[in-house]
Coordinates of C-alpha atoms in Angstrom, one line a residue:
M1 CA 9.3 0.1 43.7
G2 CA 6.6 1.9 45.4
K3 CA 5.0 5.3 43.5
N4 CA 7.5 8.2 45.0
N5 CA 5.6 11.1 43.6
R6 CA 9.5 13.0 42.7
V7 CA 10.7 9.9 41.7
Q8 CA 7.7 9.3 39.0
K9 CA 7.9 12.5 37.9
D10 CA 11.6 13.1 37.6
L11 CA 11.5 10.2 35.5
T12 CA 8.1 11.1 33.8
L13 CA 10.0 14.6 32.7
K14 CA 13.2 13.1 31.3
L15 CA 11.2 10.4 29.1
V16 CA 9.0 13.4 27.7
S17 CA 12.4 15.2 27.1
L18 CA 13.9 12.2 25.6
G19 CA 10.9 11.5 23.3
Q20 CA 10.8 15.4 22.1
R21 CA 13.9 14.7 20.8
L22 CA 14.0 11.8 18.9
A23 CA 10.7 12.3 17.9
K24 CA 12.6 15.7 16.4
R25 CA 15.3 13.5 15.0
E26 CA 12.7 11.4 12.8
L27 CA 10.5 13.7 12.1
V28 CA 13.0 14.5 8.8
H29 CA 12.2 11.0 8.1
A30 CA 8.5 11.5 8.0
V31 CA 7.7 11.6 3.8
S32 CA 10.0 8.8 3.1
L33 CA 9.0 6.2 5.2
G34 CA 5.4 7.3 4.1
E35 CA 6.0 6.3 1.0
A36 CA 7.7 3.2 2.3
Q37 CA 4.6 2.0 4.2
R38 CA 2.7 3.4 1.4
R39 CA 4.1 0.8 -1.3
A40 CA 4.7 -1.9 1.7
I41 CA 0.8 -1.8 1.8
E42 CA 0.5 -2.1 -1.8
I43 CA 2.6 -4.9 -2.1
H44 CA 1.0 -6.5 1.0
G45 CA -2.1 -6.3 -0.9
D46 CA -1.1 -8.0 -4.1
I47 CA 0.2 -10.9 -2.0
A48 CA -2.9 -10.9 0.1
D49 CA -4.7 -11.4 -2.9
A50 CA -2.9 -14.2 -4.2
L51 CA -2.6 -16.1 -0.7
I52 CA -6.9 -16.0 -0.5
A53 CA -6.6 -17.6 -3.5
Y54 CA -4.0 -20.1 -2.6
N55 CA -5.4 -20.9 0.8
R56 CA -8.6 -21.6 -0.9
E57 CA -7.3 -24.6 -3.0
V58 CA -5.3 -26.1 -0.5
E59 CA -8.7 -26.0 1.8
K60 CA -10.4 -27.2 -1.1
A61 CA -8.0 -30.2 -1.9
G62 CA -8.5 -30.9 1.7
V63 CA -5.0 -30.0 2.8
P64 CA -5.3 -27.2 5.1
Q65 CA -1.7 -27.7 6.7
L66 CA -0.4 -26.1 3.9
R67 CA -2.2 -22.8 5.0
V68 CA -0.1 -19.5 4.7
E69 CA -0.7 -16.7 7.0
Q70 CA 0.6 -13.2 6.6
S71 CA 1.6 -10.3 8.9
P72 CA 0.2 -6.7 9.3
V73 CA 2.1 -4.6 7.6
R74 CA 4.6 -3.1 10.3
T75 CA 7.7 -0.9 11.7
D76 CA 10.7 -3.7 10.5
E77 CA 11.9 -5.1 13.3
K78 CA 15.7 -4.5 12.7
H79 CA 15.6 -1.0 10.5
L80 CA 13.3 1.8 12.3
R81 CA 13.2 3.6 9.0
S82 CA 11.7 0.7 7.3
I83 CA 8.1 -1.5 6.9
Q84 CA 7.9 -5.0 6.7
F85 CA 5.9 -7.8 6.9
D86 CA 6.3 -11.7 7.0
I87 CA 4.5 -14.5 5.1
K88 CA 4.3 -18.0 7.4
R89 CA 3.9 -21.6 6.8
G90 CA 5.2 -23.5 10.6
R91 CA 8.8 -22.5 11.0
Y92 CA 9.3 -21.3 7.6
T93 CA 9.1 -17.4 7.1
A94 CA 9.8 -15.0 4.3
I95 CA 9.7 -10.9 5.0
V96 CA 9.0 -8.1 2.6
T97 CA 11.3 -5.2 3.7
V98 CA 10.4 -1.4 2.1
K99 CA 13.4 0.9 3.3
S100 CA 12.7 4.7 3.3
R101 CA 15.8 4.8 1.5
G102 CA 14.1 3.4 -1.8
G103 CA 14.7 -0.1 -1.7
I104 CA 12.4 -3.2 -1.5
T105 CA 13.9 -6.4 -0.3
L106 CA 12.4 -9.8 -0.2
V107 CA 14.2 -12.0 2.4
G108 CA 13.8 -15.7 2.2
P109 CA 12.3 -18.5 2.1
F110 CA 14.3 -19.4 5.6
R111 CA 13.4 -21.5 8.8
A112 CA 12.7 -19.4 11.9
G113 CA 15.9 -20.0 14.3
K114 CA 18.0 -19.9 11.3
S115 CA 19.9 -17.4 9.3
E116 CA 18.1 -15.1 7.1
G117 CA 18.3 -15.4 3.6
P118 CA 18.5 -15.4 0.6
C119 CA 17.9 -11.7 0.0
K120 CA 16.7 -9.4 -3.6
T121 CA 16.8 -6.1 -3.6
F122 CA 15.0 -3.9 -5.8
P123 CA 15.0 0.2 -6.0
F124 CA 11.8 1.5 -5.7
D125 CA 12.0 2.2 -9.3
S126 CA 12.1 -0.9 -10.8
A127 CA 8.4 -2.5 -10.5
E128 CA 8.7 -4.6 -13.8
E129 CA 11.6 -6.1 -12.3
L130 CA 10.1 -6.5 -8.9
S131 CA 6.9 -7.7 -10.5
L132 CA 8.7 -10.9 -11.7
A133 CA 10.8 -11.3 -9.1
L134 CA 7.5 -11.6 -6.6
P135 CA 5.8 -14.4 -8.5
L136 CA 9.5 -16.6 -7.8
F137 CA 10.3 -15.9 -4.2
L138 CA 6.2 -16.6 -3.3
E139 CA 6.5 -19.9 -5.1
N140 CA 10.0 -21.0 -3.6
F141 CA 8.6 -19.9 -0.2
L142 CA 5.6 -22.1 -0.7
E143 CA 7.4 -25.0 -1.7
E144 CA 9.9 -24.9 1.2
A145 CA 7.1 -24.5 3.6
A146 CA 5.1 -27.4 2.0
T147 CA 8.0 -29.6 2.4
P148 CA 8.2 -32.0 5.0

């Protein structure tokens, strides 16, 4: 498709208008999404510190194939008003999703290409329950991801 200035201008105007409309719709969720982002970054940091120690140990033991990677925090792939990050080793994945409406969901572990699950959700005000569940969630992921 060649550059037709009129077509390009019309398309640009339509997309600018759509962008303004969608931004106005989503603006009412900015504060709660910001809180979800803050909480996701906090949990991401806690897990990152633990995974650095884990990866150091498997490297020191001479089994670098057990290394685990953690993705950056990003907008959730399924839910526009949620934040997520993944933990991966090979085809094994676990996901942490923080929803702007006030919940934190631990998903997995599961193999890529398979159904996601199991899932456990915690309200924002259940920090103690989450702090007890997170180590078990990571342990289950690491055990499953290290199984041939």
